[in-house]
Amino acid sequence: MAGISSIGVLPEDCVSAILSLTTPTDAGKLSLVSSMFRSAAESDVVWSRFLPKNYAEIVAASDISGESPLCSKREAFFRLCSPILIDGGKKSFELERFSGKICYTLSARELAITWSSDPLCWSWKSDPQSRFAEVAELRASSWVEIHGRTRTGRLSPNTLYGAYLVVKISEKGYGLDLMPAQVCVQLGDALQSSQGSVWLRRKEQSNLKMESLFYGNRRERAIKLFAADLGDNFDSNGIRDVRQREDGWSEIELGEFFTGEDDEHLTMSFLETKGFQLKSGLVVQAIQIRPKH
């Protein structure tokens, strides 16, 4: 408290400059110390440091551009802590409330999905739980390949990020539990890459026993071939599972990467191309890129 008291004797603009070097969470807590701290913590000097330099351009190109003008940098910050649609509604932008780091989402329409224009393989439809106008649903294909591409200059610098494929699996889905899928994140010239494997759906033990009666060990042989293709990158104990989210969707971690100061190409991939069985029922909403903590 002695340190805070000594800061309190400084001019308000000096206190604002100091608070701007903290985090949004810290600034909010310190605003409770005194009326002078509150005034300093709410100043544009503080909140301009927590906003992206091009935040005005982002707002102007978003779905909130027609709303009432944002009266202060603090108001702008907290408005951007809720997702806004940008680039014609095909991408989403938001700020992490406690850190101010950028979260960036590419809708299914912004992804390169193999054969997504073939109505026999994929269908495009609306989903009331999606923030985007359309999602892509796998109808029938033995080959599932999805890539998302962007640049790290759209994200916060010097930050560890994770990339997540946001999906659902319909009740009528099939063929998604024979082989694990390959996932990968590649940054720049591939000097930094993250690879792994994930189960879209795990078979129940009862189903495994029934399958073995009809098909023998076909599944085990397929996984061995998958492991042979991956070589040292395959770890049967490290195959990840789909994780449930609070918004009614699930997510698959594609990998992680660290942004520096340079603006580099970023490629995020999901592939289930080793199993030749028909697959159906995978619903793709987006790839979300957010800081990891």
PDB file of C-alpha atoms in Angstrom:
ATOM      1  CA  MET A   1       0.000   0.000   0.000  1.00  0.00           C
ATOM      2  CA  ALA A   2       2.945   2.310   0.604  1.00  0.00           C
ATOM      3  CA  GLY A   3       3.847   2.040  -3.070  1.00  0.00           C
ATOM      4  CA  ILE A   4       0.316   2.911  -4.154  1.00  0.00           C
ATOM      5  CA  SER A   5       0.232   5.839  -1.735  1.00  0.00           C
ATOM      6  CA  SER A   6       3.470   7.233  -3.164  1.00  0.00           C
ATOM      7  CA  ILE A   7       2.103   6.913  -6.706  1.00  0.00           C
ATOM      8  CA  GLY A   8      -0.994   8.763  -5.542  1.00  0.00           C
ATOM      9  CA  VAL A   9       0.992  11.975  -5.021  1.00  0.00           C
ATOM     10  CA  LEU A  10       1.964  12.057  -8.714  1.00  0.00           C
ATOM     11  CA  PRO A  11       0.032  14.119 -11.263  1.00  0.00           C
ATOM     12  CA  GLU A  12      -2.898  12.286 -12.801  1.00  0.00           C
ATOM     13  CA  ASP A  13      -1.340  12.094 -16.262  1.00  0.00           C
ATOM     14  CA  CYS A  14       1.731  10.393 -14.752  1.00  0.00           C
ATOM     15  CA  VAL A  15      -0.497   7.871 -12.984  1.00  0.00           C
ATOM     16  CA  SER A  16      -2.299   7.213 -16.286  1.00  0.00           C
ATOM     17  CA  ALA A  17       1.037   6.602 -18.003  1.00  0.00           C
ATOM     18  CA  ILE A  18       1.986   4.095 -15.295  1.00  0.00           C
ATOM     19  CA  LEU A  19      -1.361   2.300 -15.456  1.00  0.00           C
ATOM     20  CA  SER A  20      -1.052   2.008 -19.223  1.00  0.00           C
ATOM     21  CA  LEU A  21       1.916  -0.325 -18.642  1.00  0.00           C
ATOM     22  CA  THR A  22      -0.251  -2.797 -16.702  1.00  0.00           C
ATOM     23  CA  THR A  23      -3.182  -4.879 -17.965  1.00  0.00           C
ATOM     24  CA  PRO A  24      -6.902  -4.117 -18.327  1.00  0.00           C
ATOM     25  CA  THR A  25      -7.556  -6.228 -15.234  1.00  0.00           C
ATOM     26  CA  ASP A  26      -4.977  -4.338 -13.176  1.00  0.00           C
ATOM     27  CA  ALA A  27      -6.295  -0.976 -14.346  1.00  0.00           C
ATOM     28  CA  GLY A  28      -9.809  -1.986 -13.300  1.00  0.00           C
ATOM     29  CA  LYS A  29      -8.660  -3.076  -9.839  1.00  0.00           C
ATOM     30  CA  LEU A  30      -6.565   0.044  -9.249  1.00  0.00           C
ATOM     31  CA  SER A  31      -9.486   2.277 -10.233  1.00  0.00           C
ATOM     32  CA  LEU A  32     -11.069   1.238  -6.918  1.00  0.00           C
ATOM     33  CA  VAL A  33      -8.240   2.719  -4.830  1.00  0.00           C
ATOM     34  CA  SER A  34      -9.361   6.340  -4.967  1.00  0.00           C
ATOM     35  CA  SER A  35     -11.218   8.866  -7.092  1.00  0.00           C
ATOM     36  CA  MET A  36      -7.913  10.079  -8.557  1.00  0.00           C
ATOM     37  CA  PHE A  37      -6.951   6.540  -9.521  1.00  0.00           C
ATOM     38  CA  ARG A  38     -10.391   6.028 -11.012  1.00  0.00           C
ATOM     39  CA  SER A  39     -10.056   9.113 -13.158  1.00  0.00           C
ATOM     40  CA  ALA A  40      -6.556   8.121 -14.256  1.00  0.00           C
ATOM     41  CA  ALA A  41      -7.583   4.525 -14.949  1.00  0.00           C
ATOM     42  CA  GLU A  42     -10.474   5.608 -17.189  1.00  0.00           C
ATOM     43  CA  SER A  43      -8.415   7.994 -19.307  1.00  0.00           C
ATOM     44  CA  ASP A  44      -7.773   7.451 -23.012  1.00  0.00           C
ATOM     45  CA  VAL A  45      -4.029   7.346 -22.265  1.00  0.00           C
ATOM     46  CA  VAL A  46      -4.511   4.036 -20.467  1.00  0.00           C
ATOM     47  CA  TRP A  47      -6.994   2.344 -22.779  1.00  0.00           C
ATOM     48  CA  SER A  48      -5.318   3.381 -26.013  1.00  0.00           C
ATOM     49  CA  ARG A  49      -2.427   1.116 -24.955  1.00  0.00           C
ATOM     50  CA  PHE A  50      -4.824  -1.824 -24.616  1.00  0.00           C
ATOM     51  CA  LEU A  51      -6.401  -1.301 -28.036  1.00  0.00           C
ATOM     52  CA  PRO A  52      -4.904  -2.384 -31.386  1.00  0.00           C
ATOM     53  CA  LYS A  53      -3.470   0.550 -33.301  1.00  0.00           C
ATOM     54  CA  ASN A  54      -5.944  -0.044 -36.138  1.00  0.00           C
ATOM     55  CA  TYR A  55      -8.985  -0.555 -33.931  1.00  0.00           C
ATOM     56  CA  ALA A  56     -10.861   2.310 -35.640  1.00  0.00           C
ATOM     57  CA  GLU A  57     -10.432   0.607 -39.031  1.00  0.00           C
ATOM     58  CA  ILE A  58     -11.600  -2.697 -37.543  1.00  0.00           C
ATOM     59  CA  VAL A  59     -14.748  -1.080 -36.125  1.00  0.00           C
ATOM     60  CA  ALA A  60     -15.437   0.766 -39.401  1.00  0.00           C
ATOM     61  CA  ALA A  61     -15.277  -2.520 -41.354  1.00  0.00           C
ATOM     62  CA  SER A  62     -17.421  -4.452 -38.863  1.00  0.00           C
ATOM     63  CA  ASP A  63     -21.079  -5.151 -38.239  1.00  0.00           C
ATOM     64  CA  ILE A  64     -21.139  -2.528 -35.453  1.00  0.00           C
ATOM     65  CA  SER A  65     -20.083   0.365 -37.701  1.00  0.00           C
ATOM     66  CA  GLY A  66     -23.665   1.661 -37.774  1.00  0.00           C
ATOM     67  CA  GLU A  67     -24.057   1.710 -34.004  1.00  0.00           C
ATOM     68  CA  SER A  68     -23.713   4.799 -31.824  1.00  0.00           C
ATOM     69  CA  PRO A  69     -20.179   6.264 -31.827  1.00  0.00           C
ATOM     70  CA  LEU A  70     -17.827   4.968 -29.145  1.00  0.00           C
ATOM     71  CA  CYS A  71     -17.249   7.903 -26.804  1.00  0.00           C
ATOM     72  CA  SER A  72     -13.957   6.814 -25.220  1.00  0.00           C
ATOM     73  CA  LYS A  73     -11.091   4.369 -25.670  1.00  0.00           C
ATOM     74  CA  ARG A  74     -12.312   2.483 -22.603  1.00  0.00           C
ATOM     75  CA  GLU A  75     -15.765   2.094 -24.117  1.00  0.00           C
ATOM     76  CA  ALA A  76     -14.178   0.942 -27.378  1.00  0.00           C
ATOM     77  CA  PHE A  77     -12.108  -1.660 -25.538  1.00  0.00           C
ATOM     78  CA  PHE A  78     -15.049  -3.237 -23.739  1.00  0.00           C
ATOM     79  CA  ARG A  79     -17.180  -3.194 -26.895  1.00  0.00           C
ATOM     80  CA  LEU A  80     -14.452  -5.137 -28.677  1.00  0.00           C
ATOM     81  CA  CYS A  81     -14.361  -7.684 -25.850  1.00  0.00           C
ATOM     82  CA  SER A  82     -17.549  -9.049 -27.424  1.00  0.00           C
ATOM     83  CA  PRO A  83     -17.097 -10.697 -30.845  1.00  0.00           C
ATOM     84  CA  ILE A  84     -17.743  -8.510 -33.873  1.00  0.00           C
ATOM     85  CA  LEU A  85     -18.064  -9.696 -37.463  1.00  0.00           C
ATOM     86  CA  ILE A  86     -15.635  -8.250 -39.994  1.00  0.00           C
ATOM     87  CA  ASP A  87     -14.838  -8.679 -43.711  1.00  0.00           C
ATOM     88  CA  GLY A  88     -18.426  -9.138 -44.794  1.00  0.00           C
ATOM     89  CA  GLY A  89     -19.315 -11.359 -41.868  1.00  0.00           C
ATOM     90  CA  LYS A  90     -16.810 -14.067 -42.803  1.00  0.00           C
ATOM     91  CA  LYS A  91     -14.410 -13.391 -39.930  1.00  0.00           C
ATOM     92  CA  SER A  92     -14.736 -12.498 -36.270  1.00  0.00           C
ATOM     93  CA  PHE A  93     -12.602 -10.256 -34.072  1.00  0.00           C
ATOM     94  CA  GLU A  94     -12.524  -9.778 -30.307  1.00  0.00           C
ATOM     95  CA  LEU A  95     -10.212  -8.793 -27.476  1.00  0.00           C
ATOM     96  CA  GLU A  96      -9.481 -10.846 -24.396  1.00  0.00           C
ATOM     97  CA  ARG A  97     -10.984  -8.900 -21.526  1.00  0.00           C
ATOM     98  CA  PHE A  98      -8.239  -9.506 -18.954  1.00  0.00           C
ATOM     99  CA  SER A  99      -5.204  -9.221 -21.251  1.00  0.00           C
ATOM    100  CA  GLY A 100      -6.301  -7.171 -24.265  1.00  0.00           C
ATOM    101  CA  LYS A 101      -4.862  -9.833 -26.617  1.00  0.00           C
ATOM    102  CA  ILE A 102      -6.521 -10.315 -30.006  1.00  0.00           C
ATOM    103  CA  CYS A 103      -8.718 -13.336 -30.772  1.00  0.00           C
ATOM    104  CA  TYR A 104      -9.364 -13.955 -34.466  1.00  0.00           C
ATOM    105  CA  THR A 105     -11.781 -16.393 -36.088  1.00  0.00           C
ATOM    106  CA  LEU A 106     -12.084 -17.572 -39.695  1.00  0.00           C
ATOM    107  CA  SER A 107     -15.542 -18.828 -40.635  1.00  0.00           C
ATOM    108  CA  ALA A 108     -16.027 -22.016 -42.654  1.00  0.00           C
ATOM    109  CA  ARG A 109     -16.443 -19.879 -45.788  1.00  0.00           C
ATOM    110  CA  GLU A 110     -12.919 -18.540 -45.242  1.00  0.00           C
ATOM    111  CA  LEU A 111     -11.421 -22.038 -45.023  1.00  0.00           C
ATOM    112  CA  ALA A 112     -10.122 -24.190 -47.865  1.00  0.00           C
ATOM    113  CA  ILE A 113     -12.255 -27.342 -47.548  1.00  0.00           C
ATOM    114  CA  THR A 114     -11.582 -29.947 -50.201  1.00  0.00           C
ATOM    115  CA  TRP A 115     -14.675 -30.588 -52.366  1.00  0.00           C
ATOM    116  CA  SER A 116     -16.773 -28.147 -50.332  1.00  0.00           C
ATOM    117  CA  SER A 117     -18.337 -26.885 -53.581  1.00  0.00           C
ATOM    118  CA  ASP A 118     -19.588 -30.386 -54.444  1.00  0.00           C
ATOM    119  CA  PRO A 119     -23.101 -30.794 -52.967  1.00  0.00           C
ATOM    120  CA  LEU A 120     -22.638 -34.569 -52.898  1.00  0.00           C
ATOM    121  CA  CYS A 121     -19.731 -34.153 -50.452  1.00  0.00           C
ATOM    122  CA  TRP A 122     -20.573 -31.036 -48.418  1.00  0.00           C
ATOM    123  CA  SER A 123     -23.651 -28.932 -47.787  1.00  0.00           C
ATOM    124  CA  TRP A 124     -23.815 -25.325 -46.632  1.00  0.00           C
ATOM    125  CA  LYS A 125     -26.500 -24.364 -44.150  1.00  0.00           C
ATOM    126  CA  SER A 126     -27.325 -21.998 -41.297  1.00  0.00           C
ATOM    127  CA  ASP A 127     -27.033 -22.974 -37.641  1.00  0.00           C
ATOM    128  CA  PRO A 128     -28.695 -20.991 -34.835  1.00  0.00           C
ATOM    129  CA  GLN A 129     -25.709 -21.652 -32.544  1.00  0.00           C
ATOM    130  CA  SER A 130     -23.169 -20.291 -35.014  1.00  0.00           C
ATOM    131  CA  ARG A 131     -21.987 -16.686 -34.991  1.00  0.00           C
ATOM    132  CA  PHE A 132     -21.610 -16.910 -38.785  1.00  0.00           C
ATOM    133  CA  ALA A 133     -24.291 -17.084 -41.466  1.00  0.00           C
ATOM    134  CA  GLU A 134     -23.215 -20.491 -42.782  1.00  0.00           C
ATOM    135  CA  VAL A 135     -21.566 -23.675 -41.598  1.00  0.00           C
ATOM    136  CA  ALA A 136     -20.323 -26.597 -43.694  1.00  0.00           C
ATOM    137  CA  GLU A 137     -21.625 -30.132 -43.075  1.00  0.00           C
ATOM    138  CA  LEU A 138     -19.896 -33.221 -44.437  1.00  0.00           C
ATOM    139  CA  ARG A 139     -22.432 -35.297 -46.353  1.00  0.00           C
ATOM    140  CA  ALA A 140     -20.267 -38.157 -47.625  1.00  0.00           C
ATOM    141  CA  SER A 141     -16.577 -38.336 -48.461  1.00  0.00           C
ATOM    142  CA  SER A 142     -13.618 -40.571 -47.721  1.00  0.00           C
ATOM    143  CA  TRP A 143     -11.269 -37.564 -47.814  1.00  0.00           C
ATOM    144  CA  VAL A 144     -11.544 -34.707 -45.291  1.00  0.00           C
ATOM    145  CA  GLU A 145      -9.012 -31.910 -45.706  1.00  0.00           C
ATOM    146  CA  ILE A 146      -9.382 -28.432 -44.185  1.00  0.00           C
ATOM    147  CA  HIS A 147      -6.887 -25.557 -44.242  1.00  0.00           C
ATOM    148  CA  GLY A 148      -7.089 -22.074 -42.760  1.00  0.00           C
ATOM    149  CA  ARG A 149      -4.653 -19.345 -43.710  1.00  0.00           C
ATOM    150  CA  THR A 150      -3.987 -15.864 -42.366  1.00  0.00           C
ATOM    151  CA  ARG A 151      -1.090 -13.658 -41.263  1.00  0.00           C
ATOM    152  CA  THR A 152       0.304 -13.143 -37.767  1.00  0.00           C
ATOM    153  CA  GLY A 153       0.216  -9.366 -38.254  1.00  0.00           C
ATOM    154  CA  ARG A 154      -3.518  -9.571 -37.525  1.00  0.00           C
ATOM    155  CA  LEU A 155      -2.757 -10.962 -34.062  1.00  0.00           C
ATOM    156  CA  SER A 156      -1.045  -9.624 -30.944  1.00  0.00           C
ATOM    157  CA  PRO A 157       2.769  -9.729 -31.130  1.00  0.00           C
ATOM    158  CA  ASN A 158       4.976 -11.759 -28.782  1.00  0.00           C
ATOM    159  CA  THR A 159       2.121 -14.025 -27.742  1.00  0.00           C
ATOM    160  CA  LEU A 160       1.636 -17.794 -27.521  1.00  0.00           C
ATOM    161  CA  TYR A 161      -1.463 -18.720 -29.544  1.00  0.00           C
ATOM    162  CA  GLY A 162      -3.513 -21.856 -30.091  1.00  0.00           C
ATOM    163  CA  ALA A 163      -5.571 -22.642 -33.204  1.00  0.00           C
ATOM    164  CA  TYR A 164      -8.848 -24.547 -32.786  1.00  0.00           C
ATOM    165  CA  LEU A 165     -11.217 -26.083 -35.328  1.00  0.00           C
ATOM    166  CA  VAL A 166     -14.766 -25.441 -34.066  1.00  0.00           C
ATOM    167  CA  VAL A 167     -17.057 -28.346 -34.985  1.00  0.00           C
ATOM    168  CA  LYS A 168     -20.108 -30.451 -34.176  1.00  0.00           C
ATOM    169  CA  ILE A 169     -20.798 -34.076 -34.993  1.00  0.00           C
ATOM    170  CA  SER A 170     -24.375 -34.804 -35.995  1.00  0.00           C
ATOM    171  CA  GLU A 171     -26.274 -37.711 -34.475  1.00  0.00           C
ATOM    172  CA  LYS A 172     -26.348 -39.449 -37.859  1.00  0.00           C
ATOM    173  CA  GLY A 173     -22.599 -39.073 -38.369  1.00  0.00           C
ATOM    174  CA  TYR A 174     -20.600 -42.148 -39.320  1.00  0.00           C
ATOM    175  CA  GLY A 175     -17.080 -43.187 -40.302  1.00  0.00           C
ATOM    176  CA  LEU A 176     -15.452 -40.678 -37.943  1.00  0.00           C
ATOM    177  CA  ASP A 177     -14.125 -43.163 -35.403  1.00  0.00           C
ATOM    178  CA  LEU A 178     -11.954 -45.482 -37.496  1.00  0.00           C
ATOM    179  CA  MET A 179      -8.846 -43.335 -37.829  1.00  0.00           C
ATOM    180  CA  PRO A 180      -7.368 -40.404 -35.906  1.00  0.00           C
ATOM    181  CA  ALA A 181      -7.008 -37.204 -37.901  1.00  0.00           C
ATOM    182  CA  GLN A 182      -3.774 -35.314 -38.429  1.00  0.00           C
ATOM    183  CA  VAL A 183      -3.563 -31.689 -37.290  1.00  0.00           C
ATOM    184  CA  CYS A 184      -0.841 -29.153 -37.927  1.00  0.00           C
ATOM    185  CA  VAL A 185       0.011 -25.479 -37.533  1.00  0.00           C
ATOM    186  CA  GLN A 186       2.802 -24.066 -39.660  1.00  0.00           C
ATOM    187  CA  LEU A 187       4.303 -20.614 -39.287  1.00  0.00           C
ATOM    188  CA  GLY A 188       6.285 -18.825 -41.963  1.00  0.00           C
ATOM    189  CA  ASP A 189       8.817 -21.013 -43.740  1.00  0.00           C
ATOM    190  CA  ALA A 190       8.041 -23.989 -41.455  1.00  0.00           C
ATOM    191  CA  LEU A 191      10.888 -23.274 -39.057  1.00  0.00           C
ATOM    192  CA  GLN A 192       8.133 -23.243 -36.440  1.00  0.00           C
ATOM    193  CA  SER A 193       5.469 -25.962 -36.704  1.00  0.00           C
ATOM    194  CA  SER A 194       3.209 -27.932 -34.401  1.00  0.00           C
ATOM    195  CA  GLN A 195       1.815 -31.367 -35.305  1.00  0.00           C
ATOM    196  CA  GLY A 196      -0.430 -33.897 -33.641  1.00  0.00           C
ATOM    197  CA  SER A 197      -3.334 -36.296 -34.015  1.00  0.00           C
ATOM    198  CA  VAL A 198      -6.885 -36.300 -32.699  1.00  0.00           C
ATOM    199  CA  TRP A 199      -9.899 -38.609 -32.476  1.00  0.00           C
ATOM    200  CA  LEU A 200     -13.045 -37.026 -33.860  1.00  0.00           C
ATOM    201  CA  ARG A 201     -15.019 -39.703 -32.050  1.00  0.00           C
ATOM    202  CA  ARG A 202     -13.935 -42.584 -29.807  1.00  0.00           C
ATOM    203  CA  LYS A 203     -15.583 -45.952 -30.237  1.00  0.00           C
ATOM    204  CA  GLU A 204     -17.359 -47.365 -27.210  1.00  0.00           C
ATOM    205  CA  GLN A 205     -15.960 -50.657 -25.929  1.00  0.00           C
ATOM    206  CA  SER A 206     -19.169 -52.517 -26.813  1.00  0.00           C
ATOM    207  CA  ASN A 207     -18.936 -51.267 -30.396  1.00  0.00           C
ATOM    208  CA  LEU A 208     -15.270 -52.226 -30.575  1.00  0.00           C
ATOM    209  CA  LYS A 209     -16.085 -55.797 -29.546  1.00  0.00           C
ATOM    210  CA  MET A 210     -18.890 -56.046 -32.084  1.00  0.00           C
ATOM    211  CA  GLU A 211     -16.700 -54.579 -34.818  1.00  0.00           C
ATOM    212  CA  SER A 212     -13.927 -57.080 -34.084  1.00  0.00           C
ATOM    213  CA  LEU A 213     -16.382 -59.935 -34.600  1.00  0.00           C
ATOM    214  CA  PHE A 214     -17.273 -58.724 -38.081  1.00  0.00           C
ATOM    215  CA  TYR A 215     -14.069 -57.072 -39.289  1.00  0.00           C
ATOM    216  CA  GLY A 216     -11.318 -58.655 -37.200  1.00  0.00           C
ATOM    217  CA  ASN A 217      -8.488 -56.238 -36.464  1.00  0.00           C
ATOM    218  CA  ARG A 218      -9.013 -53.977 -39.486  1.00  0.00           C
ATOM    219  CA  ARG A 219      -9.079 -50.897 -37.265  1.00  0.00           C
ATOM    220  CA  GLU A 220      -5.787 -51.796 -35.583  1.00  0.00           C
ATOM    221  CA  ARG A 221      -4.141 -52.433 -38.949  1.00  0.00           C
ATOM    222  CA  ALA A 222      -5.366 -49.069 -40.231  1.00  0.00           C
ATOM    223  CA  ILE A 223      -3.940 -47.267 -37.192  1.00  0.00           C
ATOM    224  CA  LYS A 224      -0.597 -49.042 -37.664  1.00  0.00           C
ATOM    225  CA  LEU A 225      -0.469 -47.787 -41.251  1.00  0.00           C
ATOM    226  CA  PHE A 226      -1.344 -44.301 -40.006  1.00  0.00           C
ATOM    227  CA  ALA A 227       1.475 -44.491 -37.433  1.00  0.00           C
ATOM    228  CA  ALA A 228       3.946 -45.690 -40.052  1.00  0.00           C
ATOM    229  CA  ASP A 229       3.140 -42.709 -42.278  1.00  0.00           C
ATOM    230  CA  LEU A 230       3.652 -40.255 -39.414  1.00  0.00           C
ATOM    231  CA  GLY A 231       6.852 -41.895 -38.159  1.00  0.00           C
ATOM    232  CA  ASP A 232       8.322 -40.114 -35.142  1.00  0.00           C
ATOM    233  CA  ASN A 233       5.406 -37.665 -35.057  1.00  0.00           C
ATOM    234  CA  PHE A 234       2.956 -40.389 -33.956  1.00  0.00           C
ATOM    235  CA  ASP A 235       2.316 -41.120 -30.292  1.00  0.00           C
ATOM    236  CA  SER A 236      -0.637 -43.446 -29.624  1.00  0.00           C
ATOM    237  CA  ASN A 237      -0.828 -42.208 -26.038  1.00  0.00           C
ATOM    238  CA  GLY A 238      -0.859 -38.586 -27.154  1.00  0.00           C
ATOM    239  CA  ILE A 239      -3.860 -38.705 -29.490  1.00  0.00           C
ATOM    240  CA  ARG A 240      -6.079 -35.867 -28.383  1.00  0.00           C
ATOM    241  CA  ASP A 241      -9.852 -35.876 -28.079  1.00  0.00           C
ATOM    242  CA  VAL A 242     -12.420 -33.325 -29.178  1.00  0.00           C
ATOM    243  CA  ARG A 243     -13.223 -30.921 -26.322  1.00  0.00           C
ATOM    244  CA  GLN A 244     -16.677 -29.603 -25.478  1.00  0.00           C
ATOM    245  CA  ARG A 245     -17.215 -25.847 -25.385  1.00  0.00           C
ATOM    246  CA  GLU A 246     -19.768 -23.835 -23.455  1.00  0.00           C
ATOM    247  CA  ASP A 247     -21.464 -22.533 -26.614  1.00  0.00           C
ATOM    248  CA  GLY A 248     -22.838 -25.884 -27.778  1.00  0.00           C
ATOM    249  CA  TRP A 249     -19.900 -26.614 -30.090  1.00  0.00           C
ATOM    250  CA  SER A 250     -16.757 -28.705 -29.717  1.00  0.00           C
ATOM    251  CA  GLU A 251     -13.189 -27.820 -30.618  1.00  0.00           C
ATOM    252  CA  ILE A 252     -10.119 -29.593 -31.909  1.00  0.00           C
ATOM    253  CA  GLU A 253      -6.745 -28.086 -31.051  1.00  0.00           C
ATOM    254  CA  LEU A 254      -4.792 -27.920 -34.302  1.00  0.00           C
ATOM    255  CA  GLY A 255      -1.565 -26.731 -32.668  1.00  0.00           C
ATOM    256  CA  GLU A 256       0.157 -23.733 -31.144  1.00  0.00           C
ATOM    257  CA  PHE A 257       2.604 -21.050 -32.269  1.00  0.00           C
ATOM    258  CA  PHE A 258       4.342 -17.940 -30.995  1.00  0.00           C
ATOM    259  CA  THR A 259       3.969 -14.589 -32.721  1.00  0.00           C
ATOM    260  CA  GLY A 260       7.002 -12.339 -32.848  1.00  0.00           C
ATOM    261  CA  GLU A 261       7.251  -8.851 -34.273  1.00  0.00           C
ATOM    262  CA  ASP A 262       7.230  -9.982 -37.920  1.00  0.00           C
ATOM    263  CA  ASP A 263       4.131 -10.430 -40.081  1.00  0.00           C
ATOM    264  CA  GLU A 264       4.318 -14.079 -41.165  1.00  0.00           C
ATOM    265  CA  HIS A 265       2.108 -16.515 -43.054  1.00  0.00           C
ATOM    266  CA  LEU A 266       0.135 -18.883 -40.839  1.00  0.00           C
ATOM    267  CA  THR A 267      -1.363 -22.164 -42.061  1.00  0.00           C
ATOM    268  CA  MET A 268      -3.612 -24.371 -39.902  1.00  0.00           C
ATOM    269  CA  SER A 269      -4.619 -27.824 -41.133  1.00  0.00           C
ATOM    270  CA  PHE A 270      -6.912 -30.748 -40.353  1.00  0.00           C
ATOM    271  CA  LEU A 271      -6.687 -33.952 -42.404  1.00  0.00           C
ATOM    272  CA  GLU A 272      -8.403 -37.325 -42.194  1.00  0.00           C
ATOM    273  CA  THR A 273      -7.216 -38.864 -45.445  1.00  0.00           C
ATOM    274  CA  LYS A 274      -5.667 -42.151 -44.294  1.00  0.00           C
ATOM    275  CA  GLY A 275      -8.894 -44.049 -43.680  1.00  0.00           C
ATOM    276  CA  PHE A 276     -10.682 -44.862 -46.935  1.00  0.00           C
ATOM    277  CA  GLN A 277     -14.106 -45.374 -45.371  1.00  0.00           C
ATOM    278  CA  LEU A 278     -16.911 -42.945 -46.142  1.00  0.00           C
ATOM    279  CA  LYS A 279     -17.349 -40.277 -43.479  1.00  0.00           C
ATOM    280  CA  SER A 280     -20.336 -38.076 -42.732  1.00  0.00           C
ATOM    281  CA  GLY A 281     -21.784 -35.762 -40.102  1.00  0.00           C
ATOM    282  CA  LEU A 282     -18.885 -33.416 -39.348  1.00  0.00           C
ATOM    283  CA  VAL A 283     -20.185 -29.834 -39.091  1.00  0.00           C
ATOM    284  CA  VAL A 284     -17.534 -27.109 -39.399  1.00  0.00           C
ATOM    285  CA  GLN A 285     -18.152 -23.605 -38.084  1.00  0.00           C
ATOM    286  CA  ALA A 286     -14.714 -21.972 -38.030  1.00  0.00           C
ATOM    287  CA  ILE A 287     -11.087 -21.951 -36.978  1.00  0.00           C
ATOM    288  CA  GLN A 288     -10.556 -19.824 -33.891  1.00  0.00           C
ATOM    289  CA  ILE A 289      -7.134 -18.394 -32.999  1.00  0.00           C
ATOM    290  CA  ARG A 290      -6.782 -17.284 -29.389  1.00  0.00           C
ATOM    291  CA  PRO A 291      -4.018 -16.785 -26.798  1.00  0.00           C
ATOM    292  CA  LYS A 292      -2.966 -19.764 -24.691  1.00  0.00           C
ATOM    293  CA  HIS A 293      -2.456 -19.340 -20.949  1.00  0.00           C
TER     294      HIS A 293
END
